[in-house]
Coordinates of C-alpha atoms in Angstrom, one line a residue:
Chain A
X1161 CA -61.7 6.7 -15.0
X1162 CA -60.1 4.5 -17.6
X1163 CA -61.3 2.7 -20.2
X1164 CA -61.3 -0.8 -19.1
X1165 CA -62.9 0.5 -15.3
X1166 CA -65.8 1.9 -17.4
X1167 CA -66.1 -1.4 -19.7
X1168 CA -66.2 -3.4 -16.1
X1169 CA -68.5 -0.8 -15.0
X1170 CA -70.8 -0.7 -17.8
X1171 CA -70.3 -4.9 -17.9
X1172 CA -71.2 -5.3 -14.2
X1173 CA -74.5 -3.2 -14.4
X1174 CA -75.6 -4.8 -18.0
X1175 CA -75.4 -8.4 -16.4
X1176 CA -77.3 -7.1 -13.3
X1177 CA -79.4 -5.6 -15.2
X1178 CA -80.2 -9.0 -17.3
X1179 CA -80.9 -10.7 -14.4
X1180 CA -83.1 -8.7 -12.8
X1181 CA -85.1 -8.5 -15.9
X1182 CA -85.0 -12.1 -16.5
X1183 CA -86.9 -12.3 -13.3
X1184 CA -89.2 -9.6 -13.7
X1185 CA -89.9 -10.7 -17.4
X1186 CA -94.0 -11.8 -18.2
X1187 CA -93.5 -14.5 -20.6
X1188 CA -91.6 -17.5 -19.4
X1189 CA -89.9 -17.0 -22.9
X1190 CA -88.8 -13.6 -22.4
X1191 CA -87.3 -14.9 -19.4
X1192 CA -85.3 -17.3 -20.8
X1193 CA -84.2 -15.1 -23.3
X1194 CA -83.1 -12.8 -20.7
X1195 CA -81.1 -15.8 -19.5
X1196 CA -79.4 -16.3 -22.4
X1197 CA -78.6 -12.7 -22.9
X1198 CA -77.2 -12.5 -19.1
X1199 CA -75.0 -15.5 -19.6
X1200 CA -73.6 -14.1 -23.2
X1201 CA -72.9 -10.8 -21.2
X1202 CA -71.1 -12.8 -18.4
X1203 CA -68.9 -14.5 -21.2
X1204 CA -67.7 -11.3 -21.7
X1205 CA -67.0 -11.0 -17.9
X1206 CA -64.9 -13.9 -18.0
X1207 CA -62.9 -12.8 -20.8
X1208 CA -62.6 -9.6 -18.7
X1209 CA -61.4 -12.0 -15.9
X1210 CA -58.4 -13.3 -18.0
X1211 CA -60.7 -17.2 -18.1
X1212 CA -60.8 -17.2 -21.3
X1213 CA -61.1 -21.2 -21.4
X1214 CA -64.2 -20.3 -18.6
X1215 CA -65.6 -17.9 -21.0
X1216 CA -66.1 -20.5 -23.8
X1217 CA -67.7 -23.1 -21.2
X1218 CA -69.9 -20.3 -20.6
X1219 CA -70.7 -19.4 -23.8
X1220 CA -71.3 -22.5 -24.8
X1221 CA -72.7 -24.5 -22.1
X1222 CA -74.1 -21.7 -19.8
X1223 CA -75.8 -19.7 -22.1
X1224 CA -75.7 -22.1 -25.3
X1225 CA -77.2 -25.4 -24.2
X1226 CA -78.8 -24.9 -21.2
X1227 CA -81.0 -21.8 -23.1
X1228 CA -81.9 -24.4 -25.9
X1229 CA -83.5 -27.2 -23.3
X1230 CA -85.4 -24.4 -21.2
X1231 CA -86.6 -23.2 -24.8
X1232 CA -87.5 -26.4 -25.2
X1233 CA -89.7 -27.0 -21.7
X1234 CA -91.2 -23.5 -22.3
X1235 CA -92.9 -24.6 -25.2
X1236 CA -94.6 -27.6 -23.8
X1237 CA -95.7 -26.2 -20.4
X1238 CA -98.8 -24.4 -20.4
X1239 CA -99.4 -23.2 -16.4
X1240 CA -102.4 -22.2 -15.2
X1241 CA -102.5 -18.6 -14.5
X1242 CA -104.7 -19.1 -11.0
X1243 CA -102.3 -21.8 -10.3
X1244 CA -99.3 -19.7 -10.4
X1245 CA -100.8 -16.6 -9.1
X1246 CA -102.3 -18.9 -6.1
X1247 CA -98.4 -20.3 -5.6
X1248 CA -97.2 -17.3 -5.4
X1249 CA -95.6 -16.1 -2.5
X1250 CA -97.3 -12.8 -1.0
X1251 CA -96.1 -9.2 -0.7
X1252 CA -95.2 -9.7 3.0
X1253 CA -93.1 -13.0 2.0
X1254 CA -91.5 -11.3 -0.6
X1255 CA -90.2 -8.5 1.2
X1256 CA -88.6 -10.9 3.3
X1257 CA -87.2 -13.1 0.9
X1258 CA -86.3 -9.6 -0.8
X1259 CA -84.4 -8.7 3.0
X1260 CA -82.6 -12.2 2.5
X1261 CA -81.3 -11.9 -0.7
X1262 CA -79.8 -8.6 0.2
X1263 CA -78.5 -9.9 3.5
X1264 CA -76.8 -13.0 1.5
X1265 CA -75.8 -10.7 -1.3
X1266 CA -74.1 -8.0 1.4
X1267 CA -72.4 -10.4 3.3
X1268 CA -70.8 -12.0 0.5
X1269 CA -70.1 -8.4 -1.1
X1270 CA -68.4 -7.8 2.2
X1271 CA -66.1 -11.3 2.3
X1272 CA -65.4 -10.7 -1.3
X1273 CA -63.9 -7.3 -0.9
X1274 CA -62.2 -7.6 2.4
X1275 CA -60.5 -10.8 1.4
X1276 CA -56.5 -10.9 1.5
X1277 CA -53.8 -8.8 -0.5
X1278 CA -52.1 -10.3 -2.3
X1279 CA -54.2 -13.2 -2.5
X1280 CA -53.1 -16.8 -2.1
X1281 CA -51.9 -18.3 -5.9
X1282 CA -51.6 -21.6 -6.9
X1283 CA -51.0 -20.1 -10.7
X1284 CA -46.9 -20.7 -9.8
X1285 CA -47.7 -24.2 -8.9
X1286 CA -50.0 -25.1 -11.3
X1287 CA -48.0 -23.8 -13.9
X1288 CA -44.4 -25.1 -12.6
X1289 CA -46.3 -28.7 -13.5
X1290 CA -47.4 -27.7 -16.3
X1291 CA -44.6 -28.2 -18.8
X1292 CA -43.4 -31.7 -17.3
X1293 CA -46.9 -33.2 -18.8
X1294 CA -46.0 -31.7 -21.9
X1295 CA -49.5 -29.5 -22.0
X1296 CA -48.9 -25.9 -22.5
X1297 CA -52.7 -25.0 -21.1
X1298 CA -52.8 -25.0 -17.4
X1299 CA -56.0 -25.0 -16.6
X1300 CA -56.2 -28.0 -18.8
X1301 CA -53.2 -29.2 -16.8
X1302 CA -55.0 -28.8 -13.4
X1303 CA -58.0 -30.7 -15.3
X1304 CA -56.7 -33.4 -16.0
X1305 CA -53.8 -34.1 -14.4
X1306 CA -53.5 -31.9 -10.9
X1307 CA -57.3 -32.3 -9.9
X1308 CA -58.2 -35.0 -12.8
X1309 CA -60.0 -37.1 -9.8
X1310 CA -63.1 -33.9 -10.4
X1311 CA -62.8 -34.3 -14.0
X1312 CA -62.8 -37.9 -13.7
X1313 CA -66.2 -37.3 -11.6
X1314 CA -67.5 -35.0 -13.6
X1315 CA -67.6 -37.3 -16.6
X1316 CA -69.2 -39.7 -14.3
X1317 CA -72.0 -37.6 -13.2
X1318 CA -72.9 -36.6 -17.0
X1319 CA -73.3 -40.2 -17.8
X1320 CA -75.8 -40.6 -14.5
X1321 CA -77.2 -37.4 -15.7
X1322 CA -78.0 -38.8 -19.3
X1323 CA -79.3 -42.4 -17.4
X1324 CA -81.7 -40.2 -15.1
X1325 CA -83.4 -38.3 -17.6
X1326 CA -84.0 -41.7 -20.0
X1327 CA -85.7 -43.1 -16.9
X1328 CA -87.8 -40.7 -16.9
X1329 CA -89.5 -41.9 -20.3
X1330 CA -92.9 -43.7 -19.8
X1331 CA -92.1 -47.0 -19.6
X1332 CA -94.3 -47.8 -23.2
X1333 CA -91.6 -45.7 -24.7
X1334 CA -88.9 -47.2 -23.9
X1335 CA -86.1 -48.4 -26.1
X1336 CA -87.4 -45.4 -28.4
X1337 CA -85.1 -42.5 -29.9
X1338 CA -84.7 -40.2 -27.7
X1339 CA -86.2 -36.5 -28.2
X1340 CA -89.7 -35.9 -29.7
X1341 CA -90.1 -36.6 -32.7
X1342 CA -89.7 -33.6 -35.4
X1343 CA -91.1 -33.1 -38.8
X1344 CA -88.9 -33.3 -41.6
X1345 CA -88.3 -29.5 -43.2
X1346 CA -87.3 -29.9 -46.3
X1347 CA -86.9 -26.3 -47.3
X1348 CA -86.8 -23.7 -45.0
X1349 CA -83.9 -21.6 -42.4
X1350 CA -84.0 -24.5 -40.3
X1351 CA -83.5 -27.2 -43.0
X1352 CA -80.4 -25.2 -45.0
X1353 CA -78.7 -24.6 -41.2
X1354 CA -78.6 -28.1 -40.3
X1355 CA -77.0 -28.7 -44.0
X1356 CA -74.6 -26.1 -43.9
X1357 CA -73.3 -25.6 -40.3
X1358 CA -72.6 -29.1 -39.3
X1359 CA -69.8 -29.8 -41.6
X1360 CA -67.8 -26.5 -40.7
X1361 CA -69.2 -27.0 -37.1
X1362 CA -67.4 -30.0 -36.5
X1363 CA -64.0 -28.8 -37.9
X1364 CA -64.9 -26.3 -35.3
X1365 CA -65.5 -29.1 -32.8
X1366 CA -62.7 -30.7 -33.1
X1367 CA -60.4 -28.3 -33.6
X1368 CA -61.8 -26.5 -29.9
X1369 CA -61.0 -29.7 -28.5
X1370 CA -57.8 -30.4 -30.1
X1371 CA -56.3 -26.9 -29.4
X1372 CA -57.2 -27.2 -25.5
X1373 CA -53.7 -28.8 -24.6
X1374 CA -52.0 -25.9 -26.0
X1375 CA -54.8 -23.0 -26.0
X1376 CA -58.0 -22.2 -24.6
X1377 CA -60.4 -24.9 -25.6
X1378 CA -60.5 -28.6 -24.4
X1379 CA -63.1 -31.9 -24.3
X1380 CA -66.2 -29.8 -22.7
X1381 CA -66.2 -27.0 -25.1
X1382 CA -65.5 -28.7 -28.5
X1383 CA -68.1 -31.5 -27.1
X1384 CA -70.2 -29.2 -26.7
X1385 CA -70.2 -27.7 -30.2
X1386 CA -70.1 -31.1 -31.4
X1387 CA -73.7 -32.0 -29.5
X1388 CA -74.8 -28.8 -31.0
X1389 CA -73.8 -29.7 -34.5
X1390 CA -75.8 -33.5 -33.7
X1391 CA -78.6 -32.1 -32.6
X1392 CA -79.2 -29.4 -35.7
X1393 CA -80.2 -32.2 -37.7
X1394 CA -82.6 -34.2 -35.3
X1395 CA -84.7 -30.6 -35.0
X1396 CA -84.6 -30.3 -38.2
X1397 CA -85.8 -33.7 -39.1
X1398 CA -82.8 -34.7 -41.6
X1399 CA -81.5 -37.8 -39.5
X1400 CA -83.0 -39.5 -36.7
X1401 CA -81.2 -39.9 -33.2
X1402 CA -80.7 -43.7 -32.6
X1403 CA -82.7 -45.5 -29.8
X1404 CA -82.0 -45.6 -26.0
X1405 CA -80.9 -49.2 -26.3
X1406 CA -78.8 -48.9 -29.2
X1407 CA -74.8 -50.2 -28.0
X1408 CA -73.4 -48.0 -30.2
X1409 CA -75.2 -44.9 -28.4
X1410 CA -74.4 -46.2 -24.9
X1411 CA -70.6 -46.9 -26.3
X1412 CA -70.2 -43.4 -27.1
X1413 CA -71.2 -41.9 -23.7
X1414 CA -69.7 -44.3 -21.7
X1415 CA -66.3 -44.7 -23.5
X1416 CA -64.7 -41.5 -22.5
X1417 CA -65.2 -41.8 -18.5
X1418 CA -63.9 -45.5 -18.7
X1419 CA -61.0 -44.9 -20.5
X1420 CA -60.1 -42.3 -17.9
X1421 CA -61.0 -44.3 -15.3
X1422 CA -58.9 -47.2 -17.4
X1423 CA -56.0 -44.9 -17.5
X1424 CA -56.2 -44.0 -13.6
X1425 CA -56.4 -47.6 -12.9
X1426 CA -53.2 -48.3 -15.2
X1427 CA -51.1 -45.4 -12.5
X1428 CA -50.7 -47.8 -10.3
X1429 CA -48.9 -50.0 -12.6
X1430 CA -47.0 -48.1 -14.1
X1431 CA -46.9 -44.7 -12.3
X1432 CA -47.2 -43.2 -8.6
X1433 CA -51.1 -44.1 -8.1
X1434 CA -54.7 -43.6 -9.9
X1435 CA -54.6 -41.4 -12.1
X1436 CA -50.6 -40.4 -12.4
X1437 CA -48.8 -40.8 -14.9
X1438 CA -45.7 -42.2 -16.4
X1439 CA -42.8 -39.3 -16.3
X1440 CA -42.5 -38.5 -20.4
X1441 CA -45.7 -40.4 -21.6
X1442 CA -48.2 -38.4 -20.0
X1443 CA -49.3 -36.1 -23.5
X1444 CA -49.8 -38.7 -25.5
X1445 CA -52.2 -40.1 -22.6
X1446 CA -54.2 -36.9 -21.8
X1447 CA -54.9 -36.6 -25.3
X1448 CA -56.5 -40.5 -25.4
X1449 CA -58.2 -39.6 -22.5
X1450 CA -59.2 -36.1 -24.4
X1451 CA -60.2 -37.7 -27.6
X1452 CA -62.6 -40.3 -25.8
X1453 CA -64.1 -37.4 -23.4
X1454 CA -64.8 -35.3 -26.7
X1455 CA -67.0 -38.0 -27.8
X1456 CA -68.7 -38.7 -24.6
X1457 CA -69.1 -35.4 -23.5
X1458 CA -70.9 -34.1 -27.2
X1459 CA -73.2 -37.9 -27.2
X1460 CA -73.6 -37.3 -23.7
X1461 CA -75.0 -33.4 -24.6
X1462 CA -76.7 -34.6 -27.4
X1463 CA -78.8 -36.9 -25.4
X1464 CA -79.6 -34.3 -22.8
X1465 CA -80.5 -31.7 -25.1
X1466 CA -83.3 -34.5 -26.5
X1467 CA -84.1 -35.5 -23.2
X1468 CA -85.9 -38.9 -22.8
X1469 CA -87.6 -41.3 -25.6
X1470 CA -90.9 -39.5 -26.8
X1471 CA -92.0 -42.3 -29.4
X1472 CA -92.4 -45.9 -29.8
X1473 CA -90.3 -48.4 -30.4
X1474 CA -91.8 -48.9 -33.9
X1475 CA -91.9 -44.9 -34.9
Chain B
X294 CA -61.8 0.1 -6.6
X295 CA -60.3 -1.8 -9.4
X296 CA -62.6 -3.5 -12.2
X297 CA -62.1 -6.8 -10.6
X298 CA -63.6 -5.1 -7.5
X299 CA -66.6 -4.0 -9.6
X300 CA -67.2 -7.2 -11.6
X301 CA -67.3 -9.1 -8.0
X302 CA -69.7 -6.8 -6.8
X303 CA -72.0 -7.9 -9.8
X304 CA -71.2 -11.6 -9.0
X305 CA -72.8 -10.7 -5.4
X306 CA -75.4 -8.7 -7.4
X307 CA -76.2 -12.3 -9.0
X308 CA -75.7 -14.0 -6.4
X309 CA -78.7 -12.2 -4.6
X310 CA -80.7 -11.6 -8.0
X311 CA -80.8 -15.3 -8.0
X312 CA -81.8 -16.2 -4.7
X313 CA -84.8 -13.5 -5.0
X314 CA -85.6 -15.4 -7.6
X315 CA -85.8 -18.9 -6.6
X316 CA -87.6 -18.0 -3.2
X317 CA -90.2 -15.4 -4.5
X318 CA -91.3 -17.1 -7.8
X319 CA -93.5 -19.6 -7.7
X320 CA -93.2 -21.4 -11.3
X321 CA -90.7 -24.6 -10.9
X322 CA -89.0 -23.2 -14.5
X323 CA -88.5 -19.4 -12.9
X324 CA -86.8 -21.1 -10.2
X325 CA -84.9 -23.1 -12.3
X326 CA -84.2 -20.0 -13.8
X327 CA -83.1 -18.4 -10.9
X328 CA -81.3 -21.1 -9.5
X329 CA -78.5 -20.6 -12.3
X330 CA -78.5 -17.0 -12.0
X331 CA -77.4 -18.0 -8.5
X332 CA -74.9 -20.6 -9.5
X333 CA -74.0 -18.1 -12.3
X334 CA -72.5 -15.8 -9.4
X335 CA -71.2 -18.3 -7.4
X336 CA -69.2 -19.1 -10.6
X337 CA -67.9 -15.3 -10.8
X338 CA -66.8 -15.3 -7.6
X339 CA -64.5 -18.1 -8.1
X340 CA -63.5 -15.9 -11.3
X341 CA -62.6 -12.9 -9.0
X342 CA -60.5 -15.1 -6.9
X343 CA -58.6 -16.9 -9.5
X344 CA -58.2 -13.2 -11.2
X345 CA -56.8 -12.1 -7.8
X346 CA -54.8 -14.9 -7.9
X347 CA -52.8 -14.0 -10.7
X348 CA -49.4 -14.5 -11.0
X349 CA -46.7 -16.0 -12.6
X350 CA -47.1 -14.4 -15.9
X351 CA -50.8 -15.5 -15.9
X352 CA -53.7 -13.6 -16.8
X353 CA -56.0 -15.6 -13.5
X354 CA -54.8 -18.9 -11.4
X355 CA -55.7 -21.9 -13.5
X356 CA -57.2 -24.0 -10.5
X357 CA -60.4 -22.0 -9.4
X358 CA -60.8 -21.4 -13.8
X359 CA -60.8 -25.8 -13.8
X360 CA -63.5 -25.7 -11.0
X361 CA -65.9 -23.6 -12.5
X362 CA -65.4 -25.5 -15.8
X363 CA -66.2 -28.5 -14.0
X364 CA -69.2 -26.8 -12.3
X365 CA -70.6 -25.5 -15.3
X366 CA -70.9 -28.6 -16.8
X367 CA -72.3 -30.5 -13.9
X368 CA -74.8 -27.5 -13.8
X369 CA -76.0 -28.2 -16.8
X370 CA -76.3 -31.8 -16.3
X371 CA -78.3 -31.1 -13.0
X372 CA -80.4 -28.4 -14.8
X373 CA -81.5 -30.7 -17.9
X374 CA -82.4 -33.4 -15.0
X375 CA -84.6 -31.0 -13.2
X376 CA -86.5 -29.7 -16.6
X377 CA -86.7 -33.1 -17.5
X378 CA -88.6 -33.9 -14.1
X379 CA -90.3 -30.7 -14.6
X380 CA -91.9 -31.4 -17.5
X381 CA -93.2 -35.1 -16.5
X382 CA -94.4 -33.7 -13.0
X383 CA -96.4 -31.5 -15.6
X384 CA -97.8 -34.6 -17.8
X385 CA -99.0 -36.1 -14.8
X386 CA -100.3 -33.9 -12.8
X387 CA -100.6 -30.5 -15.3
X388 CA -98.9 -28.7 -12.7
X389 CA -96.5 -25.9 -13.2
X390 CA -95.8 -25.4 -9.2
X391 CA -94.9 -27.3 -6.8
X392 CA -97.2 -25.2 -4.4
X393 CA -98.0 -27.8 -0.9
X394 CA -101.8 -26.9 -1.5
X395 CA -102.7 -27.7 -5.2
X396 CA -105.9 -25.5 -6.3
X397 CA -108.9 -27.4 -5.5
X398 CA -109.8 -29.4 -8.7
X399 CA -113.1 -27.3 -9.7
X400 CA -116.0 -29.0 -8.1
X401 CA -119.2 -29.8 -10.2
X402 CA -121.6 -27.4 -8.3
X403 CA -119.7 -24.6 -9.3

């Protein structure tokens, strides 16, 4: 067996493993924690894959954010234990759902591993249009220029996202900042973190997203680490987030989707149709349409990560 | 068997881990929880295709690797909506389930 067999091996069963764990865990914390550990182990799987551009989204969105917002619900919601226990399903509806998983999960094992060979490629494709847009990243090619109608989307949905979970403030708190409101730690891990990393996290940021046309990286990554490197200093009190009806706020998350959309809508103009573009002057507008989804995607984040106002207008 | 053979066996794995979960569990969080397990190995099969789909000098094919990217971050979107509702079914009603048949709210004789 060679060495990079065993490494899948020993990968495979460590992710399983995770998971199961995850949903055998007491605690709701422990599960999340499990979580978190499976989808740091399935980074690794992706790098194992040869995605290493997945294996960042992963690590930081996957495992990174979405562990900090369930953190965050787990410490507000106190369940009843006869509440839960009377939800739960019984042994007899367990085994079946038990019987379903493993007929889902066998069926699927079965497509997986009797599909084609060699299997059907678009990597010559995507990469023979690669160099004409003057990106030397193809899966940030195929993001924003091949299928940029789903990135385009995608931005979309994360501003609808951000306006859905503002709504769901009570209506007396509206127009407040969003998130709860944190004590200010002067001293403390917290405190010195959130005046340390920021500065070298946003270099970070930036660079992630900068390097994407070339490199692994792009706009979701290096948002993402920029949302992080936001939202250190709300938790830890330094700086405040500003309100829910603040333009500049609503600016920031909007100005990335329409300036792709702006961009698509300029293709018919001046290119083949939405979202073409112009043969020699498509780099310089990827990276306008980059540098605009950077700041959307990490305000965007940010205001997820808070979720909705928690104080008054006057806090 | 190669290793991308083994690693989409574990994506299956999840796949099933996931769905366990979100039936089986009755806390709305668990099956959040669970829920992205699930999606977690839906993503890894598109993985093992794009890794099957190598070719032309690269390491997977770029256009399943742009859909999970895309996936993942609408995940997390529709996962921070869903906590979000979570949590403000749980200030209103101080439930943690979404059970049809809400425990009986203890009556005074008892």
């Amino acid at each position: 067996m060679t060495a990079g067999l065993l490494l899948d091996l020993l990968l495979a069963l460590a992710v399983l493993g995770t998971a199961a764990w995850t949903l055998a865990a007491r605690s709701q914390f422990a599960a999340v924690i499990g979580f978190v550990v499976t989808g740091l182990l399935l980074t690794l799987v992706w790098v194992r894959l040869g995605a290493v551009d997945v294996a960042l989204t992963e690590a930081a969105i996957g495992a990174g954010a979405t562990g900090v917002i369930l953190l965050y619900v787990v410490a507000r919601l106190r369940g009843g234990e006869a509440e839960i226990s009377a939800a739960t399903p019984s042994r007899a509806q367990r085994a079946l759902a038990a019987l379903l998983a493993l007929s889902v999960g066998g069926a699927l094992a079965y497509g997986v591993l009797s599909l084609p060979d060699p299997a059907p490629s678009l990597a010559e494709a995507a990469l023979a249009g690669t160099a004409p847009l003057g990106l030397g990243n193809p899966v940030s090619a195929v993001l924003m220029a091949h299928r940029g109608l789903d990135t385009l989307l995608e931005a979309i949905v994360l501003v609808f996202a951000v306006l859905a979970v503002w709504s769901m403030a009570a209506d007396h708190r509206w127009g407040g900042r969003p998130g709860p409101v944190f004590q200010r730690e002067e001293h403390g891990p917290l405190s010195l973190l959130a005046r340390i990393l920021p500065p070298v996290g946003i270099v970070i940021g930036i660079y992630i997203a900068w390097v994407g046309a070339d490199s692994p990286g792009g706009k979701f990554q290096g948002g993402t680490i920029l949302a992080a490197m936001w939202v250190l200093p709300w938790i830890a009190g330094l700086v405040r987030p500003p309100s829910v009806t603040d333009w500049r706020l609503r600016l920031m998350i909007a100005i990335g989707p329409l300036t792709f959309l702006a961009v698509g809508l300029a293709g018919f103009v001046v290119a083949e149709g939405f979202l073409a573009y112009p043969p020699g002057f498509a780099k310089p507008l990827i990276l306008l349409i980059e540098a605009a989804m950077t700041l959307s995607v990490a305000a965007a984040l940010a205001c997820l990560i808070a979720g909705p106002p928690e104080r008054r207008r006057r806090a | 068997m190669t290793g991308t053979d083994i690693l989409a066996l574990a994506a299956c794995g999840l796949v099933a881990i996931g769905l366990y979960g979100l039936v089986a569990q009755a806390e709305v969080l668990r099956k959040i929880i669970a829920f992205n397990l699930l999606g977690a190995g839906v993503f890894l099969l598109f993985g093992v295709v794009a890794r099957r789909g190598a070719g032309a000098g690269l390491a997977a094919d770029p256009v399943p690797q742009a859909m999970v990217i895309t996936g993942l971050v609408v995940a997390f979107a529709a996962t921070a909506l869903a906590l979000v509702l979570t949590l403000r079914l749980y200030q209103i009603t101080g439930a943690a389930t979404v059970a049809e048949d809400p425990p009986e709210p203890t009556a005074p004789d008892s």
